[in-house]
C-alpha cells in the first residue's frame, strides 16, 4: 500500500473515531511524517508535469519549488545510469506512458550548477507511485513517494567499479571483459557483426619481477597498460586478466590483414625499453588472435580459441602473433598425446640421433656434425623435434632426454675420424640442473671421447638463470675442455653482454637471417655481416645455418661465414650412413641445391578445392605466394579463366589463371594473401558463417567450438568445363 494512501486512510479513520482529537490540518500530518524521515512525496498532474514535491524533497535537491513545479516530470526524473548493470527493468518513460504502477524505479536528478558554473553530482532517488483517477475515472496524474538513496547508490557504484576493474592498472578485469564479450557476441549474432579478440602474454615479465622486485613489476604492468590504451584508444577495450596476461576486445574487425598489422604494432610498442625507477627493463609480448563468428560464436569458444592461438604464438618463438586455426586444436590434442608417450618412448628406445655436417665452404671439408634428435614412433608419422622437445621442456623429461643424447652422441662420435667434432644441443633447463656438468663428464668418460671434440650448443635462454650458477657452470665446462657454441643467434636477447660473459667458441647465425637473404631490399645481409664482424672481434667462429640455395651459399661465404650448415650440403644423416661414407673415405661434402631461394613462394603439397561455375574440383596446391599459386590436377584450363580457390576454413581466394600447362596452372589472386604470423599465408577475410546461415545453414550446426567450413560445393548443374585428373595416382 502506498504511503500516501496509508496516510489518507489513517487520517480519515482518526477523524472518524475521535471527534475529541485536536483537528490537525491534513497537510500538517504530511509535514510531520515527512519530518520524521519516513519518506518524501511527489505528485504529477494529468499531463505528467510535476505538481507537488514535499519540502524535504526540495531540500534534498537544493532547489526551489518554483523552478520545478509545472515542469515535465520526465525531464526532472531520468533513469539512473550505471556503468554496467541495467538497474531499472523498464524505463520511467515507458511506465508513465502506459500509466503503469511505478515500483522502486531508480532515477537521477540533476542539481543546479554551483555558483562558479561547475556541474554538481546528481542525486539518486528510489521512487514509487501509482496513477490516480478521479471519481469519474479520469486520470489525474501520479501520486507517489520516494527515498533519497544517493549515498547507497554511489557506494554500490564504487563496489561495482572495483569488481569490474583491475586495481593496479585501472583496466577492465576478467569479469568485465567476459561480460562485455558476452554482451557484444550475443547482440552481434543478431546483427551478423564480427568481433576480434586478442590475448597477450608478456615475455620475460617474470624475470623483471624476480630481478627488480615486485613493485617494479607492478610499475611495469602499469606502463604496459598505458601503452596498450594509447594504441587501442576507442578501437576496443583493453583489459588485464591477471598476472602478465592482457586481453583486447575489438568489435567490428575481421580483416586479418588489419589485425596482423595491429598485433605487429603492439608487439613493437611493448618491446621498447621501459624506464622503472631509473632502471631499464626490456620485455616482449606474444599475441593470440581469434575472431567471432569464424573461430567461435560464444564467449567460451572464442576464449578457448584465443588461448590456443596465444599458446601457439609463445611456442613459435615469442614476440610473435598467431591467428587461431582449427589445426591448433588438433595440435593441442596431439601435444597431450605426445606428453603422455614421451617417457615410455625413451625407455622403449624410440629416439635416435641423426647428424648434419657443418662444412667449410672453401674446400667442402666437414669440421663437425650436429646431433639432431629423431623420434621414430612405430606405426606413426615422425614428429618434429621442434614439437616434442618443446613439450619435453615443459616437464623434467628434457633433462633425461638431453642426457641420453649427450651420451649417445659421444659414443657415436668415437667411431668417426678423430678430426671431426660432435655438436650436441643442450636445453636451457638441462643446462641449469645441478648435475649438468657431471652428466657431461660422464658422457666423456664412458665413451672415451676427447673433450676437445665435444661442442655444446646453447641458446641465450641459459642466461635467464641465476648469474653465479650460470657463470660457474661455464667455468667448469671450460675447464673440462669442451667447446661452446651460441645457437640461434639473433633471435633472442642478442645482448653483447652475454657474448662477453660466456667463453663461446662459435656463434650460429639463425636460419631466419639466412632464409631469403638474397632478396633485394632485404636487411638480413647487413645483420649477417654485423654478426660476423662481432664474432671476429671476439675471436669466435661463425656458422650460417639453414643454407638451402646456391645464391644464399654465395652470400654467406662472401660475407665471411667460417662454416655452413644446411640442406645445400646435406640433410641430417643416420649414423650407419655416415659410417659407410667414412669407410669409403669420403669426408667432404659438395653443395647441391636450387640456384635461388624464393621466400615468397612457400612450397606446399596439399589438397584444396577449386570452384568454377557450378563445379567443385580437387586440385593439389604446389606452391603459394601472396600474389598467386601453382596448382596441379586439372587439364584444359584456359588462361584468363576466373576461378575461386577454396583454401579451407572459409578461405576463398578469387583468382584468374595466368599460365596453363598440361596438368598444372599458375593463378593470380585478386586480393593478395597476408602473412599469418607463422610463415604461412592466409586470406584477409573468410566466408562468414552468418552469410552461410542466410543461405540456409543453421548457425548452431557449425562445428562445436570452432567454426568449420561447411560444404560450399555448388550443385553440379552443367557439365564440368575442365578435366579432373586423378590426384592420388599423380601423387604416387
Ligand atoms: P637447431 O638446433 O637450430 O637445429 C637446426 C635445425 O634446422 C634442425 O631441425 C635441422 O634439421 C634444420 N635444418 C638444417 N639445415 C636446414 C636447411 O637448410 N633448411 C631447413 N629448412 N632446415 C634446416 P630439426 O632436426 O628439426 O631440429 C629442430 C630443433 O629441435 C633444433 O633446432 C633444436 O633446437 C631442437 N633439437 C633437436 N635435437 C635436439 C636435442 O638433442 N636436444 C635439444 N635440447 N634440442 C634438440
Ligand atoms: Ca642447434
Ligand atoms: Ca640453430
XYZ file of C-alpha atoms and ligand atoms in Angstrom:
780
model
C 0.000 0.000 0.000
C 1.352 3.410 -0.959
C 2.360 5.696 1.829
C 0.003 8.450 0.721
C -2.878 6.045 0.770
C -1.998 4.802 4.203
C -1.672 8.325 5.430
C -5.022 9.169 3.961
C -6.737 6.130 5.434
C -5.327 6.787 8.813
C -6.300 10.381 8.573
C -9.953 9.583 7.815
C -10.205 6.839 10.424
C -8.646 9.062 13.044
C -11.006 11.827 12.190
C -13.967 9.478 12.307
C -13.064 7.665 15.532
C -12.213 10.545 17.731
C -14.122 13.725 17.424
C -12.340 14.962 20.523
C -8.907 14.756 18.960
C -7.461 18.103 18.091
C -8.135 18.817 14.486
C -4.900 18.856 12.585
C -4.696 20.149 9.033
C -4.024 17.202 6.682
C -1.007 18.998 5.243
C 0.445 19.118 8.732
C 0.277 15.348 9.062
C 2.100 15.109 5.842
C 4.661 17.610 7.047
C 5.139 15.675 10.280
C 5.521 12.373 8.519
C 7.999 13.912 6.142
C 9.872 15.460 9.018
C 10.108 12.023 10.627
C 12.210 10.998 7.636
C 9.956 8.125 6.553
C 9.663 9.393 3.047
C 9.414 12.148 0.527
C 6.373 12.670 -1.679
C 5.686 13.672 -5.210
C 2.693 14.053 -7.483
C 2.048 14.915 -11.106
C -0.886 16.354 -12.957
C -2.709 14.641 -15.790
C -0.108 15.940 -18.265
C 2.784 14.355 -16.387
C 4.028 17.689 -15.146
C 5.337 17.861 -11.617
C 2.503 19.127 -9.418
C 3.851 18.570 -5.939
C 7.130 17.868 -4.254
C 7.294 17.758 -0.482
C 9.513 20.252 1.238
C 12.240 17.835 2.353
C 12.412 16.592 -1.202
C 13.128 20.131 -2.295
C 15.780 20.429 0.382
C 17.373 17.194 -0.813
C 17.611 18.724 -4.264
C 18.577 22.161 -3.027
C 16.032 23.621 -5.415
C 13.078 25.942 -5.234
C 9.514 24.772 -5.703
C 9.040 27.439 -8.344
C 11.759 26.201 -10.565
C 10.393 22.624 -10.628
C 6.629 22.624 -10.384
C 4.870 22.542 -13.732
C 7.920 21.041 -15.478
C 7.533 17.701 -17.277
C 8.459 15.124 -14.655
C 10.359 13.075 -17.208
C 12.805 15.933 -17.623
C 13.395 16.053 -13.871
C 13.483 12.323 -13.071
C 15.664 10.448 -15.503
C 16.528 6.780 -15.276
C 19.769 6.397 -13.327
C 22.750 5.347 -15.383
C 25.030 2.712 -14.074
C 28.312 1.564 -15.624
C 27.256 -1.952 -16.333
C 24.122 -3.213 -14.768
C 20.797 -2.252 -16.039
C 19.260 -1.139 -12.757
C 15.727 -0.489 -13.957
C 13.975 -3.200 -15.881
C 11.666 -0.711 -17.627
C 12.281 2.932 -18.409
C 10.332 5.527 -16.441
C 9.038 6.950 -19.699
C 7.610 3.615 -20.697
C 5.890 3.146 -17.359
C 4.346 6.602 -17.397
C 3.181 6.413 -20.984
C 1.455 3.145 -20.222
C 0.114 4.574 -16.919
C 1.613 1.636 -15.080
C 2.459 1.399 -11.440
C 5.969 2.617 -10.652
C 7.843 0.427 -8.211
C 11.287 1.214 -6.850
C 12.430 2.923 -10.001
C 15.875 4.440 -9.534
C 16.095 7.895 -11.012
C 18.741 10.520 -11.112
C 18.039 14.185 -10.639
C 20.355 16.911 -11.751
C 21.126 19.719 -9.367
C 21.597 23.326 -10.328
C 25.121 24.288 -11.172
C 27.381 25.715 -8.497
C 27.651 29.495 -8.459
C 31.009 29.095 -10.219
C 29.282 27.243 -13.057
C 30.519 23.751 -12.124
C 28.205 20.810 -12.527
C 27.236 19.138 -9.270
C 26.914 15.405 -8.827
C 23.305 14.311 -9.339
C 21.115 12.920 -6.559
C 19.653 9.439 -6.779
C 16.119 8.606 -5.656
C 14.206 5.397 -5.470
C 10.667 6.356 -6.461
C 7.332 4.552 -6.403
C 3.939 5.823 -7.432
C 0.532 4.944 -8.692
C -1.712 6.522 -11.309
C -4.542 8.355 -9.598
C -8.012 8.723 -11.107
C -10.870 10.970 -10.029
C -14.373 9.786 -9.227
C -15.255 9.779 -12.927
C -12.327 7.550 -13.675
C -10.262 10.243 -15.384
C -6.513 10.004 -14.986
C -5.320 12.841 -12.774
C -1.633 12.135 -12.551
C 0.662 10.104 -10.343
C 0.886 10.165 -6.575
C 3.957 8.706 -5.078
C 6.718 8.614 -2.549
C 10.440 8.439 -2.861
C 13.619 7.983 -0.913
C 16.960 9.664 -1.379
C 19.480 6.833 -1.875
C 22.364 8.891 -3.214
C 24.933 7.616 -0.729
C 23.959 3.988 -1.102
C 23.894 4.304 -4.898
C 27.356 5.840 -5.063
C 28.741 3.221 -2.721
C 27.332 0.479 -4.910
C 28.827 2.099 -7.941
C 32.234 2.076 -6.288
C 31.936 -1.556 -5.314
C 30.784 -2.319 -8.804
C 33.715 -0.440 -10.232
C 36.141 -2.368 -8.028
C 34.665 -5.657 -9.064
C 34.895 -4.708 -12.742
C 38.276 -3.049 -12.945
C 41.796 -4.049 -12.139
C 43.045 -2.034 -9.207
C 46.651 -1.847 -10.348
C 46.219 -0.732 -13.940
C 42.661 0.592 -13.976
C 41.953 -1.663 -16.951
C 38.861 -3.832 -17.198
C 39.284 -7.067 -15.262
C 38.443 -10.578 -16.346
C 34.876 -10.336 -15.104
C 34.160 -7.164 -17.022
C 35.879 -8.434 -20.165
C 33.838 -11.603 -20.114
C 30.671 -9.651 -19.504
C 31.439 -7.241 -22.321
C 32.303 -10.038 -24.693
C 29.145 -11.887 -23.770
C 27.017 -8.818 -24.461
C 28.802 -7.997 -27.694
C 28.690 -11.509 -29.063
C 25.034 -12.038 -28.332
C 23.983 -8.722 -29.795
C 26.307 -9.119 -32.784
C 24.909 -12.510 -33.622
C 21.600 -10.938 -34.417
C 23.263 -8.215 -36.463
C 25.735 -10.516 -38.207
C 28.680 -8.460 -36.996
C 32.150 -9.692 -36.143
C 34.378 -9.133 -33.151
C 38.059 -9.896 -32.744
C 39.710 -10.923 -29.512
C 43.422 -10.576 -28.815
C 45.158 -12.191 -25.903
C 48.612 -11.059 -24.839
C 51.139 -12.625 -22.556
C 54.291 -10.720 -21.729
C 57.584 -12.426 -22.453
C 60.263 -12.216 -19.756
C 57.987 -10.382 -17.320
C 58.833 -12.913 -14.644
C 62.496 -12.031 -14.893
C 61.814 -8.357 -14.311
C 59.657 -9.257 -11.361
C 62.273 -11.616 -9.953
C 65.327 -9.461 -10.518
C 63.943 -5.972 -9.920
C 61.289 -6.767 -7.323
C 57.516 -6.805 -7.247
C 56.986 -3.033 -7.019
C 59.000 -2.721 -10.231
C 56.893 -5.462 -11.779
C 53.743 -3.555 -10.817
C 55.117 -0.366 -12.305
C 55.953 -2.218 -15.492
C 52.412 -3.569 -15.757
C 51.045 -0.037 -15.393
C 53.273 1.194 -18.173
C 52.229 -1.705 -20.370
C 48.586 -0.801 -19.691
C 49.249 2.823 -20.668
C 50.944 1.821 -23.884
C 48.110 -0.515 -24.792
C 45.491 2.106 -24.037
C 47.238 4.717 -26.101
C 47.444 2.350 -29.044
C 43.924 0.939 -28.905
C 42.102 4.148 -27.887
C 38.448 3.762 -28.824
C 39.013 0.909 -31.260
C 38.237 -1.540 -28.485
C 38.550 -2.310 -24.814
C 41.796 -3.328 -23.157
C 41.738 -5.430 -20.009
C 44.052 -7.317 -17.715
C 43.141 -10.898 -16.955
C 45.637 -11.162 -14.131
C 49.406 -11.660 -13.845
C 51.011 -10.571 -17.088
C 48.047 -11.508 -19.279
C 46.078 -8.884 -21.148
C 43.107 -9.077 -23.457
C 41.724 -6.709 -26.062
C 38.187 -6.815 -27.420
C 37.975 -5.287 -30.883
C 34.423 -5.028 -32.137
C 33.690 -4.997 -35.856
C 37.121 -6.045 -37.059
C 37.556 -9.232 -39.029
C 40.207 -8.264 -41.568
C 43.157 -10.462 -40.685
C 45.479 -8.085 -42.514
C 44.482 -5.189 -40.263
C 44.576 -7.356 -37.161
C 48.035 -8.625 -38.039
C 49.245 -5.057 -38.521
C 47.786 -4.038 -35.197
C 49.314 -7.047 -33.446
C 52.665 -6.213 -35.031
C 52.418 -2.649 -33.748
C 51.524 -3.835 -30.254
C 54.495 -6.212 -30.200
C 56.782 -3.443 -31.373
C 55.458 -0.906 -28.914
C 55.598 -3.197 -25.885
C 59.130 -4.295 -26.796
C 60.525 -0.770 -26.462
C 62.571 -0.373 -23.281
C 60.823 0.735 -20.083
C 62.261 3.020 -17.502
C 61.395 1.908 -13.988
C 62.751 3.962 -11.092
C 65.621 4.981 -13.272
C 66.397 1.435 -14.379
C 65.835 -0.046 -17.792
C 63.734 -3.118 -18.418
C 63.002 -4.866 -21.665
C 60.173 -7.308 -22.159
C 58.284 -8.571 -25.156
C 54.875 -9.988 -25.844
C 53.201 -12.817 -27.705
C 49.697 -12.425 -29.071
C 46.928 -14.832 -29.975
C 44.049 -13.687 -32.155
C 40.596 -15.193 -32.618
C 37.655 -13.715 -34.457
C 33.945 -14.244 -33.911
C 31.971 -15.657 -35.602
C 34.610 -17.570 -37.589
C 36.550 -19.033 -34.682
C 33.703 -19.254 -32.208
C 30.231 -17.896 -31.699
C 30.120 -17.920 -27.913
C 32.396 -16.364 -25.302
C 33.761 -19.691 -24.077
C 34.573 -20.886 -27.593
C 36.255 -17.646 -28.518
C 38.236 -17.617 -25.285
C 39.392 -21.169 -25.866
C 40.368 -20.316 -29.439
C 42.342 -17.242 -28.441
C 44.092 -19.233 -25.698
C 45.248 -21.827 -28.182
C 46.407 -19.122 -30.580
C 48.414 -17.456 -27.818
C 49.897 -20.755 -26.765
C 50.979 -21.384 -30.346
C 52.417 -17.869 -30.619
C 54.500 -18.432 -27.497
C 55.615 -21.791 -28.797
C 56.699 -20.378 -32.129
C 59.392 -18.291 -30.555
C 57.959 -15.332 -28.612
C 57.465 -11.842 -29.884
C 55.056 -13.162 -32.495
C 51.328 -13.323 -33.084
C 49.212 -16.220 -34.258
C 45.699 -16.487 -35.576
C 43.540 -19.284 -34.318
C 43.063 -22.106 -36.807
C 41.318 -25.424 -36.437
C 44.703 -27.123 -36.786
C 45.725 -25.574 -33.485
C 43.058 -27.592 -31.773
C 44.342 -30.738 -33.382
C 47.882 -29.735 -32.408
C 46.834 -29.262 -28.802
C 45.298 -32.710 -28.740
C 48.449 -34.128 -30.301
C 50.559 -32.295 -27.721
C 48.707 -34.016 -24.911
C 49.257 -37.357 -26.612
C 52.973 -36.669 -27.042
C 53.293 -35.705 -23.413
C 51.697 -38.987 -22.395
C 54.024 -41.070 -24.576
C 57.390 -39.336 -24.311
C 58.700 -41.037 -21.243
C 57.753 -44.549 -22.365
C 59.359 -43.825 -25.727
C 62.700 -43.129 -24.110
C 62.545 -46.456 -22.248
C 61.484 -48.221 -25.436
C 64.468 -46.821 -27.318
C 62.404 -44.951 -29.886
C 64.773 -41.977 -30.004
C 67.650 -41.759 -32.434
C 70.231 -39.197 -33.356
C 70.913 -38.003 -36.876
C 73.942 -35.958 -37.799
C 74.140 -32.916 -40.025
C 77.550 -31.670 -41.212
C 78.986 -28.195 -40.611
C 81.107 -27.634 -43.677
C 83.990 -25.343 -44.508
C 82.709 -23.758 -47.734
C 86.220 -23.109 -49.050
C 87.029 -26.788 -49.508
C 83.889 -28.738 -48.591
C 85.604 -30.291 -45.588
C 83.386 -31.288 -42.708
C 84.528 -29.881 -39.390
C 81.829 -31.245 -37.173
C 78.375 -32.843 -37.119
C 75.410 -31.577 -35.166
C 73.375 -34.262 -33.403
C 69.652 -33.839 -34.055
C 67.161 -35.957 -32.250
C 64.567 -38.072 -34.060
C 61.602 -39.870 -32.588
C 60.583 -42.849 -34.619
C 57.255 -43.974 -33.239
C 56.369 -47.384 -34.589
C 53.366 -47.149 -36.883
C 53.179 -43.370 -36.583
C 54.396 -40.361 -38.533
C 57.606 -38.847 -37.263
C 57.179 -35.834 -35.044
C 59.443 -32.843 -35.471
C 61.882 -32.332 -32.588
C 60.728 -28.733 -32.535
C 57.420 -30.067 -31.248
C 58.438 -32.878 -28.916
C 61.481 -31.091 -27.471
C 59.219 -28.185 -26.639
C 56.821 -30.488 -24.842
C 59.636 -32.314 -23.064
C 60.894 -28.930 -21.881
C 57.670 -28.364 -20.029
C 58.499 -31.245 -17.734
C 61.774 -32.603 -16.413
C 61.827 -35.132 -19.190
C 64.059 -32.869 -21.259
C 66.802 -33.476 -18.714
C 66.664 -37.254 -19.204
C 66.311 -36.889 -22.955
C 69.197 -34.448 -23.187
C 71.360 -36.650 -21.007
C 70.652 -39.605 -23.270
C 71.537 -37.534 -26.375
C 74.800 -36.403 -24.838
C 75.877 -39.967 -24.020
C 74.723 -41.383 -27.346
C 76.365 -38.649 -29.419
C 79.704 -39.060 -27.656
C 79.593 -42.829 -28.182
C 78.757 -42.424 -31.883
C 81.476 -39.817 -32.435
C 84.205 -42.126 -31.178
C 83.617 -44.212 -34.326
C 84.323 -41.243 -36.629
C 87.655 -39.882 -37.842
C 89.266 -38.066 -34.917
C 89.464 -34.790 -36.838
C 85.683 -34.440 -36.763
C 83.830 -32.893 -33.851
C 80.351 -33.521 -32.476
C 77.912 -30.760 -31.525
C 75.098 -31.567 -29.097
C 72.087 -29.353 -28.374
C 71.536 -28.557 -24.724
C 68.257 -27.179 -23.490
C 68.407 -24.292 -21.014
C 66.534 -26.348 -18.451
C 69.061 -29.157 -18.755
C 71.948 -26.682 -18.525
C 70.584 -25.263 -15.292
C 70.291 -28.552 -13.420
C 72.855 -29.036 -10.678
C 74.102 -32.248 -12.272
C 74.705 -30.923 -15.764
C 78.499 -30.825 -15.577
C 78.536 -34.319 -14.102
C 76.434 -35.529 -16.989
C 78.910 -34.041 -19.482
C 81.925 -35.558 -17.785
C 80.233 -38.937 -17.503
C 79.397 -38.883 -21.234
C 83.031 -38.107 -21.986
C 84.404 -40.667 -19.551
C 82.097 -43.505 -20.621
C 82.784 -43.006 -24.321
C 86.410 -42.029 -24.026
C 85.837 -39.088 -26.388
C 88.435 -36.321 -26.385
C 86.678 -33.358 -24.697
C 88.038 -31.023 -27.380
C 85.822 -32.830 -29.910
C 82.636 -32.140 -27.985
C 80.793 -28.904 -28.594
C 77.690 -27.897 -26.629
C 75.094 -25.793 -28.450
C 73.376 -23.415 -26.058
C 70.813 -20.706 -26.674
C 70.701 -17.346 -24.988
C 67.908 -18.577 -22.744
C 70.580 -20.124 -20.472
C 71.358 -16.593 -19.293
C 67.954 -16.400 -17.681
C 69.293 -18.492 -14.836
C 70.896 -17.287 -11.662
C 74.038 -15.343 -12.615
C 76.507 -17.060 -10.279
C 75.489 -20.618 -11.003
C 75.399 -19.992 -14.760
C 78.872 -18.480 -14.696
C 80.122 -21.320 -12.518
C 78.816 -23.899 -14.975
C 80.535 -22.089 -17.846
C 83.795 -22.085 -15.938
C 83.553 -25.800 -15.138
C 82.796 -26.708 -18.744
C 85.705 -24.645 -19.957
C 87.945 -26.395 -17.504
C 86.834 -29.769 -18.824
C 87.985 -28.611 -22.232
C 84.691 -28.831 -24.132
C 83.718 -26.210 -26.716
C 80.680 -23.953 -26.531
C 78.506 -22.645 -29.355
C 75.795 -20.000 -29.134
C 72.850 -21.341 -31.142
C 70.107 -19.414 -32.979
C 71.945 -16.134 -32.521
C 69.893 -13.059 -33.304
C 66.518 -14.460 -32.259
C 66.746 -13.922 -28.513
C 68.011 -11.025 -26.490
C 71.165 -10.917 -28.608
C 72.976 -8.989 -25.983
C 76.669 -8.290 -26.445
C 76.962 -8.600 -22.701
C 76.114 -12.280 -22.980
C 78.707 -12.820 -25.673
C 81.368 -11.399 -23.422
C 80.192 -13.196 -20.339
C 80.463 -16.714 -21.687
C 83.500 -18.183 -23.361
C 81.844 -19.172 -26.653
C 83.965 -20.632 -29.418
C 81.286 -20.325 -32.052
C 78.226 -18.326 -32.988
C 75.488 -19.910 -35.086
C 73.651 -17.299 -37.143
C 69.996 -18.198 -37.027
C 68.307 -19.582 -40.141
C 65.825 -16.737 -40.206
C 68.600 -14.347 -41.274
C 69.838 -16.680 -43.946
C 66.494 -17.592 -45.468
C 65.602 -15.084 -48.158
C 68.756 -13.049 -47.535
C 69.376 -12.680 -51.240
C 66.130 -10.897 -51.966
C 66.544 -7.296 -52.934
C 65.876 -4.791 -50.206
C 66.397 -7.385 -47.510
C 68.278 -6.174 -44.426
C 69.428 -9.663 -43.451
C 72.781 -9.487 -45.284
C 73.652 -6.464 -43.165
C 72.756 -8.383 -40.000
C 74.812 -11.377 -41.137
C 77.802 -9.095 -41.767
C 77.371 -7.441 -38.387
C 77.223 -10.747 -36.524
C 80.313 -11.994 -38.360
C 82.185 -8.778 -37.521
C 81.314 -9.086 -33.826
C 82.310 -12.749 -33.767
C 85.667 -11.944 -35.340
C 86.313 -9.176 -32.855
C 85.645 -11.638 -30.052
C 87.687 -14.341 -31.761
C 84.758 -16.680 -32.345
C 83.922 -18.866 -35.333
C 80.706 -18.291 -37.253
C 78.253 -20.749 -38.797
C 75.495 -19.806 -41.207
C 72.584 -22.154 -40.533
C 69.850 -23.309 -42.875
C 71.527 -22.590 -46.204
C 69.426 -24.190 -48.934
C 70.134 -22.384 -52.203
C 73.284 -21.581 -54.164
C 72.734 -17.832 -54.012
C 72.463 -18.000 -50.215
C 75.684 -20.003 -50.047
C 77.417 -17.393 -52.206
C 76.172 -14.590 -49.996
C 77.124 -16.093 -46.636
C 80.596 -17.108 -47.841
C 81.151 -13.702 -49.400
C 80.165 -12.144 -46.062
C 82.773 -14.295 -44.346
C 80.926 -17.139 -42.561
C 83.543 -19.696 -41.495
C 81.211 -22.669 -41.724
C 77.946 -23.505 -43.443
C 75.212 -25.876 -42.308
C 72.135 -26.618 -44.363
C 70.390 -28.753 -46.907
C 72.746 -27.326 -49.526
C 75.398 -29.709 -48.169
C 73.319 -32.377 -46.531
C 70.257 -33.155 -44.522
C 70.864 -34.808 -41.149
C 72.133 -38.375 -41.744
C 71.830 -41.578 -39.740
C 74.948 -42.943 -38.038
C 75.166 -46.020 -40.319
C 75.028 -43.810 -43.427
C 77.860 -41.724 -42.006
C 79.972 -44.749 -41.121
C 79.566 -46.054 -44.659
C 80.798 -42.737 -46.070
C 83.788 -42.758 -43.739
C 84.585 -46.343 -44.740
C 84.702 -45.149 -48.336
C 86.981 -42.311 -47.246
C 84.511 -39.562 -48.165
C 84.968 -36.721 -45.709
C 83.936 -33.872 -47.963
C 80.540 -32.504 -48.973
C 79.628 -30.754 -52.186
C 76.960 -28.056 -52.377
C 73.842 -29.073 -54.237
C 70.628 -27.099 -54.281
C 68.387 -24.771 -56.260
C 70.102 -21.716 -57.749
C 67.864 -19.285 -55.881
C 65.762 -19.306 -52.799
C 62.353 -17.714 -53.180
C 60.997 -16.927 -49.784
C 57.752 -15.561 -51.148
C 56.901 -18.964 -52.600
C 56.015 -21.423 -49.922
C 56.195 -24.903 -51.226
C 53.043 -26.686 -50.356
C 51.614 -30.039 -51.083
C 48.074 -30.204 -50.031
C 44.683 -30.852 -51.473
C 42.458 -27.842 -51.918
C 39.249 -27.076 -53.790
C 38.728 -25.116 -56.952
C 35.357 -23.687 -57.832
C 34.459 -22.757 -61.358
C 30.930 -22.075 -62.434
C 28.861 -24.788 -60.814
C 31.694 -27.209 -60.263
C 33.901 -28.074 -57.356
C 37.174 -29.666 -58.421
C 40.004 -31.098 -56.336
C 43.493 -29.836 -57.009
C 46.922 -30.069 -55.425
C 48.436 -26.845 -54.222
C 52.112 -26.896 -55.250
C 53.243 -23.549 -54.057
C 51.664 -20.373 -52.912
C 52.754 -16.756 -52.570
C 50.971 -13.598 -51.555
C 50.065 -12.867 -55.133
C 49.407 -16.283 -56.638
C 49.668 -20.045 -56.564
C 50.556 -23.036 -58.664
C 48.045 -25.840 -58.761
C 48.032 -29.264 -60.274
C 45.379 -31.815 -61.173
C 43.217 -30.241 -63.886
C 43.614 -30.344 -67.630
C 42.370 -27.990 -70.308
C 42.002 -24.865 -68.219
C 42.287 -21.831 -70.491
C 44.391 -18.822 -69.494
C 42.157 -15.970 -68.349
C 39.584 -18.204 -66.638
C 38.264 -16.743 -63.381
C 38.172 -19.273 -60.570
C 37.850 -19.440 -56.807
C 40.330 -21.433 -54.727
C 38.913 -22.939 -51.545
C 41.902 -22.915 -49.195
C 39.859 -24.369 -46.331
C 38.398 -22.884 -43.170
C 36.207 -20.458 -45.062
C 39.100 -19.015 -47.004
C 38.004 -18.401 -50.560
C 40.523 -16.719 -52.832
C 39.297 -15.234 -56.091
C 41.882 -15.725 -58.810
C 42.431 -15.898 -62.519
C 44.503 -18.363 -64.480
C 47.705 -16.780 -65.803
C 49.541 -19.783 -67.215
C 48.219 -23.146 -68.084
C 50.128 -26.339 -68.724
C 49.043 -29.855 -69.480
C 48.041 -30.606 -65.889
C 49.057 -27.594 -63.900
C 48.209 -23.904 -63.792
C 49.534 -20.694 -62.340
C 46.879 -18.418 -60.894
C 46.992 -14.809 -59.713
C 44.895 -13.736 -56.724
C 42.552 -10.806 -56.993
C 43.422 -9.667 -53.424
C 46.875 -10.575 -52.112
C 47.100 -13.019 -49.240
C 48.610 -11.901 -45.957
C 51.204 -13.303 -43.595
C 49.703 -15.423 -40.825
C 52.431 -14.539 -38.324
C 53.863 -18.037 -38.598
C 55.483 -18.059 -42.041
C 52.209 -19.058 -43.638
C 49.721 -17.222 -45.774
C 46.026 -16.684 -45.244
C 43.210 -14.756 -46.871
C 42.276 -11.463 -45.264
C 38.639 -12.421 -44.983
C 36.737 -15.602 -44.605
C 33.254 -16.548 -45.650
C 31.149 -15.651 -42.679
C 29.048 -18.340 -41.071
C 26.347 -15.676 -40.994
C 26.222 -15.482 -44.745
C 26.060 -19.238 -44.864
C 23.286 -19.102 -42.302
C 21.467 -16.732 -44.603
C 21.837 -19.311 -47.315
C 20.077 -21.812 -45.084
C 22.873 -23.287 -42.979
C 21.787 -23.257 -39.307
C 24.298 -21.381 -37.173
C 24.130 -23.924 -34.404
C 25.193 -26.624 -36.840
C 28.592 -25.037 -37.328
C 31.180 -27.288 -35.680
C 31.355 -27.329 -31.907
C 33.800 -24.823 -30.531
C 35.428 -23.994 -33.794
C 33.800 -22.728 -36.873
C 34.285 -25.317 -39.501
C 33.736 -24.597 -43.110
C 30.667 -26.454 -44.187
C 30.411 -27.857 -47.642
C 30.241 -24.962 -50.014
C 30.222 -27.087 -53.087
C 27.748 -25.952 -55.652
C 25.370 -28.439 -57.134
C 26.598 -29.793 -60.407
C 24.123 -28.439 -62.872
C 26.210 -28.085 -66.004
C 28.820 -30.494 -67.294
C 32.324 -29.674 -65.966
C 34.470 -27.468 -68.198
C 37.807 -28.919 -67.092
C 39.123 -32.439 -66.896
C 39.698 -33.650 -63.350
C 42.839 -35.784 -63.129
C 43.288 -38.474 -60.507
C 45.190 -36.760 -57.697
C 46.116 -39.902 -55.760
C 47.613 -41.508 -58.840
C 49.513 -38.319 -59.624
C 50.809 -38.052 -56.073
C 52.129 -41.582 -56.253
P 68.520 -26.281 -34.201
O 69.425 -26.598 -33.089
O 68.525 -24.878 -34.692
O 68.847 -27.275 -35.376
C 68.822 -26.963 -36.741
C 67.539 -27.361 -37.344
O 67.472 -26.835 -38.666
C 67.366 -28.866 -37.491
O 65.995 -29.131 -37.408
C 67.850 -29.092 -38.917
O 67.348 -30.284 -39.484
C 67.257 -27.891 -39.577
N 67.964 -27.526 -40.799
C 69.269 -27.639 -41.070
N 69.552 -27.176 -42.305
C 68.376 -26.745 -42.818
C 68.014 -26.153 -44.084
O 68.821 -25.923 -44.965
N 66.704 -25.848 -44.266
C 65.767 -26.089 -43.305
N 64.515 -25.773 -43.574
N 66.092 -26.653 -42.102
C 67.381 -26.967 -41.878
P 65.447 -30.315 -36.525
O 66.314 -31.511 -36.616
O 64.011 -30.459 -36.899
O 65.556 -29.754 -35.051
C 64.808 -28.689 -34.652
C 65.233 -28.172 -33.307
O 64.997 -29.127 -32.296
C 66.720 -27.874 -33.220
O 66.992 -26.623 -33.800
C 66.926 -27.896 -31.731
O 66.534 -26.688 -31.165
C 65.958 -28.966 -31.291
N 66.688 -30.212 -31.072
C 66.969 -31.206 -31.937
N 67.660 -32.184 -31.309
C 67.818 -31.805 -30.030
C 68.466 -32.381 -28.878
O 69.053 -33.467 -28.903
N 68.388 -31.670 -27.710
C 67.780 -30.478 -27.644
N 67.744 -29.834 -26.468
N 67.197 -29.900 -28.701
C 67.211 -30.553 -29.882
Ca 71.468 -26.462 -32.739
Ca 70.049 -23.358 -34.653
